[in-house]
Amino acid sequence: MIELADGVYGLGHGKGGHVHAFLIETAGELSLVDTLFEDDGRLVLDALRRLGRQPGDVKRIAITHGHRSHLGGLAALKRLTGAPVHAHAWEADIVAGDRRAQAVSILPQQSLRLIPFQLGLWLDRPRHAACAVDELLRDGDAFGPLQVLHVPGHSPGHLAFWWPERRFLIAGDGIATWPKLCAGWKAFNLNHLQHKTSLARLASLDAAIVGVGHGDAVTSGAADVVHALAEEFH
Ligand SMILES: [Zn+2]
Ligand SMILES: [Zn+2]
Protein backbone atom coordinates (compact mmCIF):
# COMPACT_ATOMS: atom_id res chain seq x y z
CA MET A 1 0.00 0.00 0.00
CA ILE A 2 1.27 3.45 -0.88
CA GLU A 3 -0.21 6.81 0.12
CA LEU A 4 -0.31 8.71 -3.16
CA ALA A 5 -1.87 11.87 -1.75
CA ASP A 6 -3.75 12.92 1.36
CA GLY A 7 -6.50 10.30 1.69
CA VAL A 8 -5.49 8.41 -1.46
CA TYR A 9 -4.03 4.92 -1.12
CA GLY A 10 -2.83 2.72 -3.96
CA LEU A 11 -3.00 -1.03 -3.43
CA GLY A 12 -1.35 -3.46 -5.80
CA HIS A 13 0.26 -6.82 -6.31
CA GLY A 14 2.06 -8.81 -8.96
CA LYS A 15 -0.96 -10.88 -9.93
CA GLY A 16 -3.55 -9.85 -12.51
CA GLY A 17 -0.89 -7.97 -14.51
CA HIS A 18 0.35 -5.89 -11.57
CA VAL A 19 -3.23 -4.87 -11.00
CA HIS A 20 -4.01 -1.93 -8.70
CA ALA A 21 -6.98 -0.77 -6.64
CA PHE A 22 -7.53 2.50 -4.78
CA LEU A 23 -8.84 3.36 -1.35
CA ILE A 24 -10.11 6.89 -0.84
CA GLU A 25 -10.55 8.31 2.66
CA THR A 26 -12.70 11.34 3.43
CA ALA A 27 -14.37 12.38 6.67
CA GLY A 28 -13.83 8.95 8.18
CA GLU A 29 -15.43 7.16 5.23
CA LEU A 30 -13.68 4.88 2.79
CA SER A 31 -14.49 4.39 -0.88
CA LEU A 32 -12.88 1.53 -2.82
CA VAL A 33 -12.26 1.51 -6.57
CA ASP A 34 -11.59 -2.00 -7.95
CA THR A 35 -10.79 -5.09 -5.90
CA LEU A 36 -7.51 -6.66 -7.15
CA PHE A 37 -7.07 -10.26 -8.31
CA GLU A 38 -7.27 -12.45 -5.20
CA ASP A 39 -10.77 -13.75 -4.62
CA ASP A 40 -10.61 -13.31 -0.84
CA GLY A 41 -9.82 -9.59 -0.95
CA ARG A 42 -6.98 -10.16 1.49
CA LEU A 43 -4.79 -7.29 0.32
CA VAL A 44 -7.61 -4.81 0.73
CA LEU A 45 -8.37 -6.22 4.19
CA ASP A 46 -4.66 -5.97 5.09
CA ALA A 47 -4.65 -2.34 3.99
CA LEU A 48 -7.71 -1.59 6.13
CA ARG A 49 -5.98 -3.11 9.16
CA ARG A 50 -2.86 -1.05 8.54
CA LEU A 51 -5.01 2.07 8.39
CA GLY A 52 -6.62 1.07 11.69
CA ARG A 53 -9.97 0.69 9.97
CA GLN A 54 -12.71 -1.95 9.92
CA PRO A 55 -14.26 -3.52 6.81
CA GLY A 56 -17.49 -1.75 7.71
CA ASP A 57 -15.73 1.60 7.23
CA VAL A 58 -15.82 0.94 3.47
CA LYS A 59 -19.05 2.66 2.44
CA ARG A 60 -19.02 2.04 -1.29
CA ILE A 61 -17.20 -0.06 -3.89
CA ALA A 62 -16.88 0.81 -7.59
CA ILE A 63 -15.62 -1.31 -10.46
CA THR A 64 -13.91 0.47 -13.36
CA HIS A 65 -14.95 -2.29 -15.77
CA GLY A 66 -15.75 -5.98 -15.91
CA HIS A 67 -12.33 -7.54 -16.46
CA ARG A 68 -11.26 -10.38 -14.19
CA SER A 69 -8.13 -8.76 -12.71
CA HIS A 70 -10.22 -5.99 -11.16
CA LEU A 71 -13.07 -8.18 -9.88
CA GLY A 72 -11.24 -10.81 -7.83
CA GLY A 73 -12.05 -9.65 -4.33
CA LEU A 74 -15.40 -8.06 -5.13
CA ALA A 75 -17.84 -10.70 -3.86
CA ALA A 76 -15.86 -11.30 -0.64
CA LEU A 77 -15.39 -7.59 0.03
CA LYS A 78 -19.06 -6.83 -0.55
CA ARG A 79 -19.96 -9.55 1.94
CA LEU A 80 -17.45 -8.36 4.55
CA THR A 81 -18.05 -4.63 4.22
CA GLY A 82 -21.75 -4.58 3.43
CA ALA A 83 -20.92 -1.79 0.95
CA PRO A 84 -23.03 -1.34 -2.19
CA VAL A 85 -21.31 -2.17 -5.48
CA HIS A 86 -21.28 0.43 -8.26
CA ALA A 87 -20.54 -0.04 -11.96
CA HIS A 88 -21.59 1.24 -15.37
CA ALA A 89 -24.70 -0.40 -16.79
CA TRP A 90 -22.80 -2.02 -19.67
CA GLU A 91 -20.45 -3.81 -17.27
CA ALA A 92 -22.98 -4.67 -14.57
CA ASP A 93 -24.20 -7.97 -15.97
CA ILE A 94 -20.59 -9.10 -16.53
CA VAL A 95 -19.85 -8.32 -12.88
CA ALA A 96 -23.02 -10.17 -11.89
CA GLY A 97 -21.89 -13.23 -13.85
CA ASP A 98 -24.77 -13.11 -16.35
CA ARG A 99 -22.59 -12.35 -19.40
CA ARG A 100 -18.92 -12.90 -20.13
CA ALA A 101 -16.53 -10.10 -20.98
CA GLN A 102 -15.89 -9.72 -24.69
CA ALA A 103 -12.95 -11.79 -25.93
CA VAL A 104 -9.96 -10.09 -27.55
CA SER A 105 -7.43 -11.40 -30.07
CA ILE A 106 -4.97 -13.91 -28.65
CA LEU A 107 -2.26 -12.80 -31.10
CA PRO A 108 0.73 -10.98 -29.59
CA GLN A 109 0.27 -7.25 -30.22
CA GLN A 110 2.39 -5.53 -27.65
CA SER A 111 4.12 -7.79 -25.15
CA LEU A 112 4.23 -11.54 -24.69
CA ARG A 113 3.57 -10.93 -21.01
CA LEU A 114 0.01 -9.92 -21.92
CA ILE A 115 -0.80 -13.18 -23.71
CA PRO A 116 -2.03 -14.95 -20.55
CA PHE A 117 -4.58 -12.16 -20.02
CA GLN A 118 -5.71 -12.20 -23.66
CA LEU A 119 -6.08 -15.98 -23.39
CA GLY A 120 -7.94 -15.60 -20.09
CA LEU A 121 -10.57 -13.37 -21.72
CA TRP A 122 -10.78 -15.71 -24.70
CA LEU A 123 -11.38 -18.75 -22.50
CA ASP A 124 -13.30 -16.83 -19.83
CA ARG A 125 -10.91 -18.31 -17.25
CA PRO A 126 -10.31 -17.91 -14.41
CA ARG A 127 -13.82 -16.73 -13.61
CA HIS A 128 -14.50 -14.22 -10.87
CA ALA A 129 -17.03 -14.87 -8.11
CA ALA A 130 -20.23 -13.35 -9.47
CA CYS A 131 -21.47 -10.33 -7.55
CA ALA A 132 -24.64 -8.30 -8.06
CA VAL A 133 -24.25 -4.59 -8.83
CA ASP A 134 -26.36 -2.36 -6.57
CA GLU A 135 -25.96 1.07 -8.17
CA LEU A 136 -25.35 2.03 -11.78
CA LEU A 137 -22.90 4.86 -12.41
CA ARG A 138 -23.11 7.39 -15.22
CA ASP A 139 -20.86 10.16 -16.36
CA GLY A 140 -21.08 13.09 -13.96
CA ASP A 141 -22.23 11.03 -10.97
CA ALA A 142 -20.48 11.36 -7.61
CA PHE A 143 -18.80 8.34 -6.01
CA GLY A 144 -17.82 9.53 -2.55
CA PRO A 145 -15.62 12.58 -3.21
CA LEU A 146 -14.81 11.38 -6.73
CA GLN A 147 -16.42 12.46 -9.99
CA VAL A 148 -17.38 9.63 -12.32
CA LEU A 149 -16.11 9.85 -15.90
CA HIS A 150 -17.52 7.51 -18.54
CA VAL A 151 -14.49 6.91 -20.77
CA PRO A 152 -15.33 4.05 -23.14
CA GLY A 153 -12.91 2.41 -25.54
CA HIS A 154 -11.10 -0.17 -23.46
CA SER A 155 -14.59 -1.50 -22.83
CA PRO A 156 -17.97 0.12 -23.52
CA GLY A 157 -18.74 0.84 -19.87
CA HIS A 158 -15.23 1.71 -18.76
CA LEU A 159 -15.12 4.30 -15.96
CA ALA A 160 -12.45 6.66 -14.66
CA PHE A 161 -12.65 8.64 -11.42
CA TRP A 162 -11.46 12.19 -10.75
CA TRP A 163 -10.88 13.91 -7.41
CA PRO A 164 -10.51 17.61 -8.27
CA GLU A 165 -9.30 18.68 -4.79
CA ARG A 166 -6.36 16.28 -5.01
CA ARG A 167 -5.96 16.48 -8.80
CA PHE A 168 -5.99 12.69 -8.58
CA LEU A 169 -7.18 10.59 -11.51
CA ILE A 170 -7.97 6.89 -11.55
CA ALA A 171 -7.57 6.10 -15.23
CA GLY A 172 -8.55 2.43 -14.97
CA ASP A 173 -7.27 0.49 -17.96
CA GLY A 174 -7.31 3.61 -20.14
CA ILE A 175 -3.63 3.94 -19.25
CA ALA A 176 -1.21 1.24 -18.09
CA THR A 177 2.34 1.47 -16.76
CA TRP A 178 3.00 -2.29 -16.81
CA PRO A 179 4.70 -3.95 -18.64
CA LYS A 180 5.49 -0.44 -19.90
CA LEU A 181 3.80 2.93 -20.07
CA CYS A 182 1.10 2.88 -22.75
CA ALA A 183 -2.37 4.16 -23.59
CA GLY A 184 -3.98 0.94 -22.38
CA TRP A 185 -3.06 -2.56 -23.47
CA LYS A 186 -3.40 -2.43 -27.24
CA ALA A 187 -5.02 -5.84 -27.76
CA PHE A 188 -7.66 -5.03 -25.13
CA ASN A 189 -8.96 -1.68 -26.36
CA LEU A 190 -12.19 -2.72 -28.02
CA ASN A 191 -12.95 0.59 -29.74
CA HIS A 192 -9.97 2.68 -30.76
CA LEU A 193 -11.90 5.78 -31.80
CA GLN A 194 -13.74 5.91 -28.47
CA HIS A 195 -10.50 5.26 -26.64
CA LYS A 196 -8.82 8.15 -28.44
CA THR A 197 -11.63 10.49 -27.40
CA SER A 198 -11.46 9.21 -23.83
CA LEU A 199 -7.69 9.74 -23.65
CA ALA A 200 -8.12 13.34 -24.78
CA ARG A 201 -10.65 13.83 -22.02
CA LEU A 202 -8.32 12.35 -19.40
CA ALA A 203 -5.50 14.58 -20.67
CA SER A 204 -7.69 17.69 -20.37
CA LEU A 205 -7.90 17.18 -16.60
CA ASP A 206 -4.20 17.99 -16.06
CA ALA A 207 -3.98 15.47 -13.22
CA ALA A 208 -1.09 15.67 -10.77
CA ILE A 209 -1.28 11.97 -9.91
CA VAL A 210 -2.64 9.20 -12.11
CA GLY A 211 -3.53 5.80 -10.71
CA VAL A 212 -3.73 3.10 -13.37
CA GLY A 213 -5.21 -0.37 -13.49
CA HIS A 214 -1.95 -2.15 -14.27
CA GLY A 215 1.37 -0.96 -12.88
CA ASP A 216 2.44 1.78 -10.51
CA ALA A 217 0.74 5.17 -10.42
CA VAL A 218 2.26 8.09 -12.33
CA THR A 219 3.35 10.54 -9.64
CA SER A 220 5.61 12.97 -11.44
CA GLY A 221 4.89 14.96 -14.57
CA ALA A 222 1.57 13.13 -14.78
CA ALA A 223 -0.26 15.77 -16.83
CA ASP A 224 2.52 15.78 -19.44
CA VAL A 225 2.57 11.99 -19.52
CA VAL A 226 -1.18 11.76 -20.20
CA HIS A 227 -1.05 14.55 -22.80
CA ALA A 228 1.75 12.71 -24.63
CA LEU A 229 -0.13 9.39 -24.56
CA ALA A 230 -3.29 11.06 -25.89
CA GLU A 231 -1.42 12.84 -28.67
CA GLU A 232 0.56 9.78 -29.74
CA PHE A 233 -2.47 7.46 -29.78
CA HIS A 234 -3.71 6.60 -33.22
ZN1 LIG B 1 -9.38 -4.23 -18.65
ZN1 LIG C 1 -7.24 -4.63 -16.41
PDB file of C-alpha atoms and ligand atoms in Angstrom, residues 65 70 173 214, ligand 2:
ATOM      1  CA  HIS A  65     -14.953  -2.294 -15.773  1.00  0.00           C
ATOM      2  CA  HIS A  70     -10.223  -5.991 -11.162  1.00  0.00           C
ATOM      3  CA  ASP A 173      -7.269   0.491 -17.960  1.00  0.00           C
ATOM      4  CA  HIS A 214      -1.950  -2.145 -14.267  1.00  0.00           C
TER       5      HIS A 214
HETATM    6 ZN    ZN B   2      -7.235  -4.629 -16.410  1.00  0.00          ZN
END
